[in-house]
Amino acid sequence: MFKTIKNIWHVQDLRNRIMFTLFIFIIYRIGSFVPVPGVNKDVFTLSNNAGNDLLGFLNTFSGGALKNFSIFALSIFPYITASIIVQLLSMDVIPKFAEWAKQGEYGKKKMAQITRYGTVILAIVQAFATSIGFNRLYGTEMVPNATFADYALIALVLTAGTSFLMWLGEQITDKGIGNGISLIIFAGIVAAIPGHIQTITTSEFMVEGQTFMNVMKWLAIVLVVILIVVGVIYVQQAIRKIPVQYAKRVVGNKMYGGQNTHIPLKINAAGVIPVIFAVSLLQFPIVIANFWSTHTWAKWVTKNLAHDMPLGMTLYILMIIGFTFFYTFVQMNPQQMADNMKKNGGYIPGIRPGKATQTYLTRVLTRLTMTGAIFLAAISILPIGLGALAKLPNSVQIGGTSILIVIGVALDTMKTIEGQLIKRHYKGFINK
């Protein structure tokens, strides 16, 4: 591993990309402490110290930006929500979107532009909902004697912060290493870990009595987390190899084909994208309910759609499973794979080319995806139950969602770095 790290710094382009990504992380962390003007952020600090779990879940993903009510308080979630909506609309719901989705690089640029516009619109809505909802929640202590102009200024600043984060993520994708949006979320989660450790130390080990039991409890929790991490890595790396054989072809005076290869189908081909989508979509109605936080129905939505409540957890699981199937079959189209094999003279031994191959690939991919989806859902909710059983403070219940995102993004980034190294004849981290 140390040799691999050394090799990274021998490749100038890769070294520059990593340094650029780290520089973006620094900008992100600085912005997380820049407060929105006119807001009393001490209200959020006091609420968090009192054990209020309203901010805990979203605050983890924003790296503490929500607790500080900084310019990045909304994090990147409006962009993710906009991405979900645009991708769903491109599934033959809006013909123009479906046409762009099939037009290669040009279509991707048009879809990305629409996503940016959608991000700004959603950010404005969420910013108004957040400012109004929190001000009502804390009895106008956040912005004393707030007027529409005050709310408009807060919404403008928060929207600008989200737009800037979106731009930073795109810059990482273009000039850095890995997927920029995923890395922004990754950085926020990792940045929140030291604060969680401090809270745990204060609440569990700085009080008298039952110190031994507390130590044993946390050793058991650490062991469970390690087992979860090992399980996530194992499933994320697991693949099923579908054998493919190409018939020999004579083109002019040359003979092509005749080799045996395979199609690597991952158990979890969607990675952590379904989890990120589910978190974003589940939190959206809660944010909107903040507009009418004093109404009975808004209180019901805020309480029952929380990720640790029965209804919210059920919807969370269903959305993870649904988005896993959606994203997997968008990325790996069985019909397209079958057509490409047929055009190139390839076939799966024992399976006729064409429709039969498509049916076989669909059946295999469906079974693998169901296994991966159930695994994602189980890992996402398991630490929630463990946290409640161990009586963890609400503000430090990171949950399986964060574990999945951190591990998934880390593995994808490692693979990207490994690919860059292999192209230059260096051995990568996980290259066999």
CSV table of C-alpha atoms in Angstrom, one decimal:
chain,number,residue,atom,x,y,z
A,1,MET,CA,0.0,0.0,0.0
A,2,PHE,CA,2.8,2.4,0.9
A,3,LYS,CA,4.5,1.7,-2.4
A,4,THR,CA,1.2,2.5,-4.2
A,5,ILE,CA,0.9,5.8,-2.4
A,6,LYS,CA,4.4,6.6,-3.4
A,7,ASN,CA,3.6,5.7,-7.0
A,8,ILE,CA,0.7,8.2,-6.9
A,9,TRP,CA,3.0,11.1,-6.3
A,10,HIS,CA,5.2,10.0,-9.2
A,11,VAL,CA,2.4,10.7,-11.7
A,12,GLN,CA,2.1,14.4,-12.1
A,13,ASP,CA,-1.4,14.5,-13.6
A,14,LEU,CA,-2.7,12.2,-10.8
A,15,ARG,CA,-0.9,14.2,-8.2
A,16,ASN,CA,-2.4,17.4,-9.5
A,17,ARG,CA,-5.9,15.9,-9.5
A,18,ILE,CA,-5.6,14.7,-5.9
A,19,MET,CA,-4.2,18.1,-4.7
A,20,PHE,CA,-7.0,19.9,-6.5
A,21,THR,CA,-9.6,17.7,-4.8
A,22,LEU,CA,-8.1,18.3,-1.4
A,23,PHE,CA,-8.1,22.1,-2.1
A,24,ILE,CA,-11.8,21.9,-2.9
A,25,PHE,CA,-12.3,20.1,0.4
A,26,ILE,CA,-10.6,22.9,2.3
A,27,ILE,CA,-12.9,25.5,0.6
A,28,TYR,CA,-15.9,23.4,1.5
A,29,ARG,CA,-14.9,23.1,5.2
A,30,ILE,CA,-14.2,26.9,5.4
A,31,GLY,CA,-17.6,27.6,3.9
A,32,SER,CA,-19.2,25.3,6.5
A,33,PHE,CA,-18.3,27.9,9.2
A,34,VAL,CA,-19.3,31.0,7.4
A,35,PRO,CA,-22.6,32.0,9.0
A,36,VAL,CA,-25.7,33.3,7.2
A,37,PRO,CA,-26.1,37.0,7.9
A,38,GLY,CA,-28.7,38.0,10.4
A,39,VAL,CA,-29.1,34.5,12.0
A,40,ASN,CA,-28.5,33.7,15.6
A,41,LYS,CA,-26.6,30.4,15.2
A,42,ASP,CA,-26.3,29.9,18.9
A,43,VAL,CA,-30.0,28.8,18.9
A,44,PHE,CA,-28.9,25.7,16.9
A,45,THR,CA,-25.9,25.0,19.1
A,46,LEU,CA,-28.0,25.1,22.3
A,47,SER,CA,-30.7,22.9,20.7
A,48,ASN,CA,-28.0,20.4,19.6
A,49,ASN,CA,-26.5,20.3,23.1
A,50,ALA,CA,-29.9,19.7,24.6
A,51,GLY,CA,-30.2,16.5,22.7
A,52,ASN,CA,-32.7,17.7,20.0
A,53,ASP,CA,-32.5,15.2,17.2
A,54,LEU,CA,-34.1,17.6,14.6
A,55,LEU,CA,-30.8,18.6,13.2
A,56,GLY,CA,-28.8,15.5,13.9
A,57,PHE,CA,-29.5,13.5,10.8
A,58,LEU,CA,-29.1,16.3,8.2
A,59,ASN,CA,-26.3,17.9,10.2
A,60,THR,CA,-24.2,14.8,9.8
A,61,PHE,CA,-24.4,14.9,6.0
A,62,SER,CA,-23.6,18.6,5.9
A,63,GLY,CA,-20.5,18.2,8.0
A,64,GLY,CA,-21.9,20.5,10.8
A,65,ALA,CA,-22.9,23.2,8.3
A,66,LEU,CA,-26.6,23.0,9.4
A,67,LYS,CA,-25.8,23.3,13.1
A,68,ASN,CA,-23.8,26.4,12.3
A,69,PHE,CA,-26.5,27.5,9.9
A,70,SER,CA,-23.7,28.4,7.5
A,71,ILE,CA,-24.0,29.3,3.8
A,72,PHE,CA,-23.7,25.5,3.1
A,73,ALA,CA,-26.5,24.6,5.5
A,74,LEU,CA,-28.7,23.0,2.7
A,75,SER,CA,-25.7,20.9,1.6
A,76,ILE,CA,-25.9,19.3,-1.9
A,77,PHE,CA,-29.4,17.8,-1.3
A,78,PRO,CA,-31.3,20.1,-3.7
A,79,TYR,CA,-29.0,19.0,-6.5
A,80,ILE,CA,-29.6,15.3,-5.7
A,81,THR,CA,-33.3,15.8,-5.6
A,82,ALA,CA,-33.2,17.6,-8.9
A,83,SER,CA,-31.1,14.8,-10.4
A,84,ILE,CA,-33.7,12.3,-9.3
A,85,ILE,CA,-36.6,14.3,-10.8
A,86,VAL,CA,-34.7,14.8,-14.1
A,87,GLN,CA,-33.8,11.1,-14.4
A,88,LEU,CA,-37.3,10.0,-13.7
A,89,LEU,CA,-38.7,12.5,-16.3
A,90,SER,CA,-36.2,11.1,-18.9
A,91,MET,CA,-37.9,7.7,-18.7
A,92,ASP,CA,-40.3,8.5,-21.5
A,93,VAL,CA,-42.3,10.9,-19.3
A,94,ILE,CA,-41.1,14.0,-21.2
A,95,PRO,CA,-40.3,13.1,-24.8
A,96,LYS,CA,-37.6,15.8,-25.1
A,97,PHE,CA,-35.8,14.6,-22.0
A,98,ALA,CA,-36.0,11.0,-23.3
A,99,GLU,CA,-34.5,12.1,-26.6
A,100,TRP,CA,-31.6,14.0,-24.9
A,101,ALA,CA,-30.9,10.9,-22.7
A,102,LYS,CA,-30.1,9.0,-25.9
A,103,GLN,CA,-28.0,11.6,-27.6
A,104,GLY,CA,-24.7,10.9,-25.9
A,105,GLU,CA,-22.4,13.7,-24.8
A,106,TYR,CA,-24.7,16.5,-26.2
A,107,GLY,CA,-27.7,15.0,-24.4
A,108,LYS,CA,-25.8,14.7,-21.1
A,109,LYS,CA,-24.9,18.4,-21.3
A,110,LYS,CA,-28.5,19.4,-21.9
A,111,MET,CA,-29.7,17.2,-19.0
A,112,ALA,CA,-27.0,18.6,-16.7
A,113,GLN,CA,-28.2,22.1,-17.6
A,114,ILE,CA,-31.8,21.3,-16.7
A,115,THR,CA,-30.6,19.7,-13.5
A,116,ARG,CA,-28.7,22.9,-12.5
A,117,TYR,CA,-31.9,25.0,-13.1
A,118,GLY,CA,-33.9,22.5,-11.1
A,119,THR,CA,-31.3,22.7,-8.3
A,120,VAL,CA,-31.7,26.5,-8.0
A,121,ILE,CA,-35.5,26.3,-7.9
A,122,LEU,CA,-35.5,23.5,-5.3
A,123,ALA,CA,-32.8,25.3,-3.2
A,124,ILE,CA,-34.9,28.5,-3.1
A,125,VAL,CA,-38.0,26.5,-1.9
A,126,GLN,CA,-36.0,24.5,0.7
A,127,ALA,CA,-34.2,27.7,1.8
A,128,PHE,CA,-37.5,29.5,2.5
A,129,ALA,CA,-38.9,26.4,4.2
A,130,THR,CA,-35.8,26.0,6.4
A,131,SER,CA,-35.6,29.6,7.5
A,132,ILE,CA,-39.3,30.0,8.2
A,133,GLY,CA,-39.7,26.6,9.8
A,134,PHE,CA,-36.7,26.9,12.1
A,135,ASN,CA,-37.7,30.5,13.1
A,136,ARG,CA,-41.2,29.3,14.1
A,137,LEU,CA,-39.7,26.2,15.8
A,138,TYR,CA,-37.5,28.3,18.0
A,139,GLY,CA,-40.0,31.0,18.7
A,140,THR,CA,-38.5,33.7,16.5
A,141,GLU,CA,-35.2,33.4,18.4
A,142,MET,CA,-33.3,32.6,15.2
A,143,VAL,CA,-34.2,35.9,13.4
A,144,PRO,CA,-35.9,38.3,15.8
A,145,ASN,CA,-38.8,40.3,14.2
A,146,ALA,CA,-38.2,38.6,10.9
A,147,THR,CA,-39.8,40.2,7.8
A,148,PHE,CA,-40.1,38.8,4.3
A,149,ALA,CA,-37.0,40.7,3.3
A,150,ASP,CA,-35.1,38.8,6.1
A,151,TYR,CA,-36.3,35.5,4.8
A,152,ALA,CA,-35.5,36.4,1.2
A,153,LEU,CA,-32.0,37.4,2.1
A,154,ILE,CA,-31.5,34.1,4.0
A,155,ALA,CA,-33.0,32.1,1.1
A,156,LEU,CA,-30.7,33.9,-1.4
A,157,VAL,CA,-27.6,33.2,0.6
A,158,LEU,CA,-28.5,29.5,1.1
A,159,THR,CA,-29.3,29.1,-2.5
A,160,ALA,CA,-26.0,30.7,-3.5
A,161,GLY,CA,-24.2,28.3,-1.1
A,162,THR,CA,-25.9,25.2,-2.6
A,163,SER,CA,-25.2,26.5,-6.2
A,164,PHE,CA,-21.5,27.0,-5.2
A,165,LEU,CA,-21.3,23.5,-3.8
A,166,MET,CA,-22.8,22.1,-7.0
A,167,TRP,CA,-20.1,24.0,-9.0
A,168,LEU,CA,-17.4,22.7,-6.6
A,169,GLY,CA,-18.6,19.1,-7.2
A,170,GLU,CA,-18.5,19.6,-10.9
A,171,GLN,CA,-15.0,20.9,-10.7
A,172,ILE,CA,-13.9,17.9,-8.8
A,173,THR,CA,-15.4,15.6,-11.4
A,174,ASP,CA,-13.7,17.5,-14.3
A,175,LYS,CA,-10.3,18.4,-12.7
A,176,GLY,CA,-10.1,16.3,-9.6
A,177,ILE,CA,-10.4,12.6,-8.9
A,178,GLY,CA,-13.7,10.7,-8.5
A,179,ASN,CA,-17.3,11.8,-8.5
A,180,GLY,CA,-17.5,15.3,-7.2
A,181,ILE,CA,-21.0,15.3,-5.7
A,182,SER,CA,-20.4,12.0,-3.8
A,183,LEU,CA,-17.1,13.3,-2.5
A,184,ILE,CA,-18.7,16.5,-1.2
A,185,ILE,CA,-21.1,14.3,0.8
A,186,PHE,CA,-18.2,12.1,1.8
A,187,ALA,CA,-16.3,15.0,3.1
A,188,GLY,CA,-19.2,16.3,5.1
A,189,ILE,CA,-19.7,12.9,6.9
A,190,VAL,CA,-16.0,12.4,7.6
A,191,ALA,CA,-15.8,16.0,9.0
A,192,ALA,CA,-18.6,15.3,11.5
A,193,ILE,CA,-16.9,12.2,13.0
A,194,PRO,CA,-14.6,14.1,15.4
A,195,GLY,CA,-17.6,16.0,16.8
A,196,HIS,CA,-19.4,12.7,17.3
A,197,ILE,CA,-16.4,11.2,19.1
A,198,GLN,CA,-16.3,14.2,21.4
A,199,THR,CA,-20.0,13.9,22.2
A,200,ILE,CA,-19.6,10.2,22.9
A,201,THR,CA,-16.7,10.8,25.2
A,202,THR,CA,-18.5,13.5,27.1
A,203,SER,CA,-21.8,11.7,27.5
A,204,GLU,CA,-20.5,8.2,28.3
A,205,PHE,CA,-17.1,8.5,29.9
A,206,MET,CA,-17.1,11.8,31.7
A,207,VAL,CA,-19.8,10.8,34.1
A,208,GLU,CA,-19.3,8.8,37.3
A,209,GLY,CA,-20.7,5.2,37.7
A,210,GLN,CA,-20.8,2.2,35.3
A,211,THR,CA,-17.6,3.2,33.6
A,212,PHE,CA,-16.7,-0.5,33.0
A,213,MET,CA,-20.1,-1.2,31.4
A,214,ASN,CA,-19.8,1.8,29.2
A,215,VAL,CA,-16.4,0.7,28.0
A,216,MET,CA,-17.7,-2.8,27.3
A,217,LYS,CA,-20.7,-1.4,25.5
A,218,TRP,CA,-18.6,0.8,23.2
A,219,LEU,CA,-16.2,-2.1,22.5
A,220,ALA,CA,-19.1,-4.2,21.4
A,221,ILE,CA,-20.4,-1.3,19.2
A,222,VAL,CA,-16.9,-0.9,17.6
A,223,LEU,CA,-16.8,-4.6,16.9
A,224,VAL,CA,-20.3,-4.4,15.2
A,225,VAL,CA,-19.2,-1.4,13.1
A,226,ILE,CA,-16.1,-3.3,12.0
A,227,LEU,CA,-18.2,-6.3,11.0
A,228,ILE,CA,-20.5,-4.0,9.0
A,229,VAL,CA,-17.6,-2.3,7.2
A,230,VAL,CA,-16.2,-5.7,6.3
A,231,GLY,CA,-19.6,-6.9,5.0
A,232,VAL,CA,-20.1,-3.7,3.0
A,233,ILE,CA,-16.7,-4.0,1.3
A,234,TYR,CA,-17.3,-7.7,0.6
A,235,VAL,CA,-20.6,-7.1,-1.1
A,236,GLN,CA,-19.5,-3.9,-2.9
A,237,GLN,CA,-16.6,-5.9,-4.5
A,238,ALA,CA,-18.6,-9.1,-5.2
A,239,ILE,CA,-19.4,-9.8,-8.9
A,240,ARG,CA,-20.9,-12.6,-10.9
A,241,LYS,CA,-19.1,-13.4,-14.1
A,242,ILE,CA,-21.3,-14.3,-17.1
A,243,PRO,CA,-19.2,-16.3,-19.6
A,244,VAL,CA,-19.3,-14.9,-23.2
A,245,GLN,CA,-17.7,-16.5,-26.2
A,246,TYR,CA,-17.0,-14.7,-29.5
A,247,ALA,CA,-17.2,-16.6,-32.8
A,248,LYS,CA,-14.3,-16.3,-35.2
A,249,ARG,CA,-14.9,-13.9,-38.1
A,250,VAL,CA,-13.0,-13.3,-41.3
A,251,VAL,CA,-12.7,-9.7,-42.4
A,252,GLY,CA,-10.6,-9.5,-45.6
A,253,ASN,CA,-7.4,-11.4,-45.0
A,254,LYS,CA,-7.6,-11.2,-41.2
A,255,MET,CA,-9.4,-13.4,-38.7
A,256,TYR,CA,-11.0,-11.8,-35.7
A,257,GLY,CA,-12.7,-13.1,-32.5
A,258,GLY,CA,-12.7,-16.6,-31.1
A,259,GLN,CA,-11.8,-15.5,-27.6
A,260,ASN,CA,-13.6,-16.3,-24.3
A,261,THR,CA,-14.4,-13.5,-21.9
A,262,HIS,CA,-17.0,-12.6,-19.4
A,263,ILE,CA,-19.5,-9.9,-18.3
A,264,PRO,CA,-18.9,-8.8,-14.7
A,265,LEU,CA,-22.3,-8.2,-13.0
A,266,LYS,CA,-21.9,-6.7,-9.6
A,267,ILE,CA,-24.3,-7.6,-6.8
A,268,ASN,CA,-24.6,-3.9,-6.0
A,269,ALA,CA,-24.1,-2.3,-9.4
A,270,ALA,CA,-25.8,1.0,-8.2
A,271,GLY,CA,-23.3,1.6,-5.4
A,272,VAL,CA,-24.4,4.1,-2.8
A,273,ILE,CA,-26.5,6.2,-5.3
A,274,PRO,CA,-29.8,4.7,-4.1
A,275,VAL,CA,-29.1,5.5,-0.5
A,276,ILE,CA,-28.2,9.1,-1.3
A,277,PHE,CA,-31.3,9.4,-3.4
A,278,ALA,CA,-33.5,7.9,-0.7
A,279,VAL,CA,-32.1,10.2,2.0
A,280,SER,CA,-32.6,13.3,-0.1
A,281,LEU,CA,-36.2,12.4,-1.2
A,282,LEU,CA,-37.3,11.3,2.3
A,283,GLN,CA,-36.1,14.6,3.8
A,284,PHE,CA,-37.7,16.8,1.1
A,285,PRO,CA,-41.4,16.7,2.4
A,286,ILE,CA,-40.0,17.3,6.0
A,287,VAL,CA,-38.3,20.4,4.8
A,288,ILE,CA,-41.4,21.6,3.0
A,289,ALA,CA,-43.5,20.9,6.1
A,290,ASN,CA,-41.4,23.5,7.9
A,291,PHE,CA,-43.4,26.2,6.0
A,292,TRP,CA,-46.4,25.2,8.1
A,293,SER,CA,-44.6,23.9,11.2
A,294,THR,CA,-47.4,25.1,13.5
A,295,HIS,CA,-50.1,23.0,11.7
A,296,THR,CA,-51.1,19.5,12.9
A,297,TRP,CA,-50.4,17.8,9.6
A,298,ALA,CA,-47.0,19.4,9.3
A,299,LYS,CA,-46.1,18.2,12.8
A,300,TRP,CA,-47.3,14.7,11.7
A,301,VAL,CA,-45.1,14.8,8.6
A,302,THR,CA,-42.1,15.9,10.5
A,303,LYS,CA,-42.5,13.3,13.2
A,304,ASN,CA,-43.6,10.2,11.2
A,305,LEU,CA,-41.4,10.6,8.1
A,306,ALA,CA,-38.2,10.7,10.2
A,307,HIS,CA,-35.9,7.9,9.2
A,308,ASP,CA,-36.1,6.2,12.7
A,309,MET,CA,-39.9,6.1,12.8
A,310,PRO,CA,-41.9,3.1,11.5
A,311,LEU,CA,-43.5,4.9,8.5
A,312,GLY,CA,-40.3,6.8,7.6
A,313,MET,CA,-38.2,3.7,7.9
A,314,THR,CA,-40.6,1.7,5.7
A,315,LEU,CA,-40.6,4.4,3.0
A,316,TYR,CA,-36.8,4.6,3.4
A,317,ILE,CA,-36.4,0.8,2.7
A,318,LEU,CA,-38.8,0.9,-0.2
A,319,MET,CA,-37.1,3.8,-1.8
A,320,ILE,CA,-33.7,2.2,-1.5
A,321,ILE,CA,-34.9,-1.0,-3.1
A,322,GLY,CA,-36.7,1.0,-5.9
A,323,PHE,CA,-33.8,3.3,-6.7
A,324,THR,CA,-31.4,0.3,-6.7
A,325,PHE,CA,-33.4,-1.4,-9.4
A,326,PHE,CA,-34.0,1.9,-11.3
A,327,TYR,CA,-30.3,3.0,-11.3
A,328,THR,CA,-29.0,-0.5,-12.0
A,329,PHE,CA,-31.2,-1.1,-15.1
A,330,VAL,CA,-30.4,2.5,-16.3
A,331,GLN,CA,-26.7,1.8,-16.1
A,332,MET,CA,-26.8,-1.8,-17.3
A,333,ASN,CA,-29.5,-2.3,-20.0
A,334,PRO,CA,-29.9,-6.0,-20.7
A,335,GLN,CA,-31.4,-5.3,-24.1
A,336,GLN,CA,-28.5,-3.1,-25.1
A,337,MET,CA,-25.9,-5.7,-23.8
A,338,ALA,CA,-27.7,-8.5,-25.8
A,339,ASP,CA,-27.8,-6.4,-29.0
A,340,ASN,CA,-24.1,-5.5,-28.6
A,341,MET,CA,-23.1,-9.1,-28.2
A,342,LYS,CA,-25.1,-10.2,-31.2
A,343,LYS,CA,-23.6,-7.5,-33.4
A,344,ASN,CA,-20.1,-8.5,-32.4
A,345,GLY,CA,-20.7,-12.3,-32.8
A,346,GLY,CA,-20.8,-13.0,-29.1
A,347,TYR,CA,-23.0,-15.4,-27.2
A,348,ILE,CA,-23.5,-16.9,-23.8
A,349,PRO,CA,-22.8,-20.7,-23.9
A,350,GLY,CA,-26.1,-22.5,-23.9
A,351,ILE,CA,-28.2,-19.4,-24.6
A,352,ARG,CA,-29.4,-18.3,-28.0
A,353,PRO,CA,-28.3,-14.8,-29.1
A,354,GLY,CA,-30.9,-12.0,-29.2
A,355,LYS,CA,-34.1,-12.2,-27.2
A,356,ALA,CA,-33.1,-15.3,-25.2
A,357,THR,CA,-29.9,-13.6,-24.1
A,358,GLN,CA,-31.8,-10.5,-23.1
A,359,THR,CA,-34.2,-12.6,-21.0
A,360,TYR,CA,-31.3,-14.5,-19.4
A,361,LEU,CA,-29.4,-11.3,-18.5
A,362,THR,CA,-32.6,-9.7,-17.1
A,363,ARG,CA,-33.3,-12.7,-14.9
A,364,VAL,CA,-29.7,-12.8,-13.6
A,365,LEU,CA,-29.5,-9.0,-13.1
A,366,THR,CA,-32.9,-9.0,-11.3
A,367,ARG,CA,-31.8,-11.6,-8.8
A,368,LEU,CA,-28.4,-9.9,-8.2
A,369,THR,CA,-30.1,-6.5,-7.8
A,370,MET,CA,-32.6,-7.8,-5.4
A,371,THR,CA,-29.9,-9.2,-3.2
A,372,GLY,CA,-27.9,-6.0,-3.4
A,373,ALA,CA,-31.0,-3.8,-2.7
A,374,ILE,CA,-32.0,-5.9,0.4
A,375,PHE,CA,-28.4,-5.7,1.6
A,376,LEU,CA,-28.4,-1.9,1.2
A,377,ALA,CA,-31.6,-1.5,3.0
A,378,ALA,CA,-30.5,-3.8,5.9
A,379,ILE,CA,-27.2,-2.0,6.4
A,380,SER,CA,-29.0,1.4,6.3
A,381,ILE,CA,-31.4,0.6,9.1
A,382,LEU,CA,-29.3,-1.9,11.2
A,383,PRO,CA,-27.2,0.8,13.0
A,384,ILE,CA,-30.4,2.8,13.8
A,385,GLY,CA,-31.7,-0.2,15.8
A,386,LEU,CA,-28.3,-0.7,17.4
A,387,GLY,CA,-28.1,3.0,18.3
A,388,ALA,CA,-31.5,2.9,20.0
A,389,LEU,CA,-30.5,-0.3,21.8
A,390,ALA,CA,-27.2,1.2,23.0
A,391,LYS,CA,-29.0,4.4,23.9
A,392,LEU,CA,-26.7,6.5,21.7
A,393,PRO,CA,-27.2,10.3,21.8
A,394,ASN,CA,-29.4,11.4,18.9
A,395,SER,CA,-26.8,13.7,17.6
A,396,VAL,CA,-24.3,10.9,17.0
A,397,GLN,CA,-26.4,8.2,15.4
A,398,ILE,CA,-24.6,8.2,12.2
A,399,GLY,CA,-26.3,5.1,11.0
A,400,GLY,CA,-25.6,2.6,8.2
A,401,THR,CA,-26.4,5.3,5.5
A,402,SER,CA,-23.2,7.2,6.4
A,403,ILE,CA,-21.1,4.0,6.6
A,404,LEU,CA,-22.4,2.9,3.1
A,405,ILE,CA,-21.6,6.3,1.6
A,406,VAL,CA,-18.2,6.6,3.1
A,407,ILE,CA,-17.1,3.1,2.1
A,408,GLY,CA,-18.7,3.2,-1.3
A,409,VAL,CA,-17.2,6.6,-2.2
A,410,ALA,CA,-13.8,5.5,-0.9
A,411,LEU,CA,-13.9,2.3,-2.9
A,412,ASP,CA,-14.9,4.1,-6.1
A,413,THR,CA,-12.2,6.7,-5.6
A,414,MET,CA,-9.6,4.0,-5.0
A,415,LYS,CA,-10.7,2.3,-8.3
A,416,THR,CA,-10.4,5.5,-10.1
A,417,ILE,CA,-6.9,6.1,-8.8
A,418,GLU,CA,-6.0,2.5,-9.5
A,419,GLY,CA,-7.2,2.9,-13.1
A,420,GLN,CA,-5.0,5.9,-13.5
A,421,LEU,CA,-2.0,4.0,-12.1
A,422,ILE,CA,-2.6,0.9,-14.3
A,423,LYS,CA,-2.6,3.1,-17.4
A,424,ARG,CA,0.9,4.1,-16.5
A,425,HIS,CA,2.0,0.6,-15.6
A,426,TYR,CA,1.9,1.1,-11.9
A,427,LYS,CA,0.3,-1.4,-9.5
A,428,GLY,CA,-2.9,-0.1,-7.9
A,429,PHE,CA,-4.3,-0.5,-4.4
A,430,ILE,CA,-6.6,-3.5,-5.1
A,431,ASN,CA,-5.1,-4.7,-8.3
A,432,LYS,CA,-4.6,-8.5,-8.3
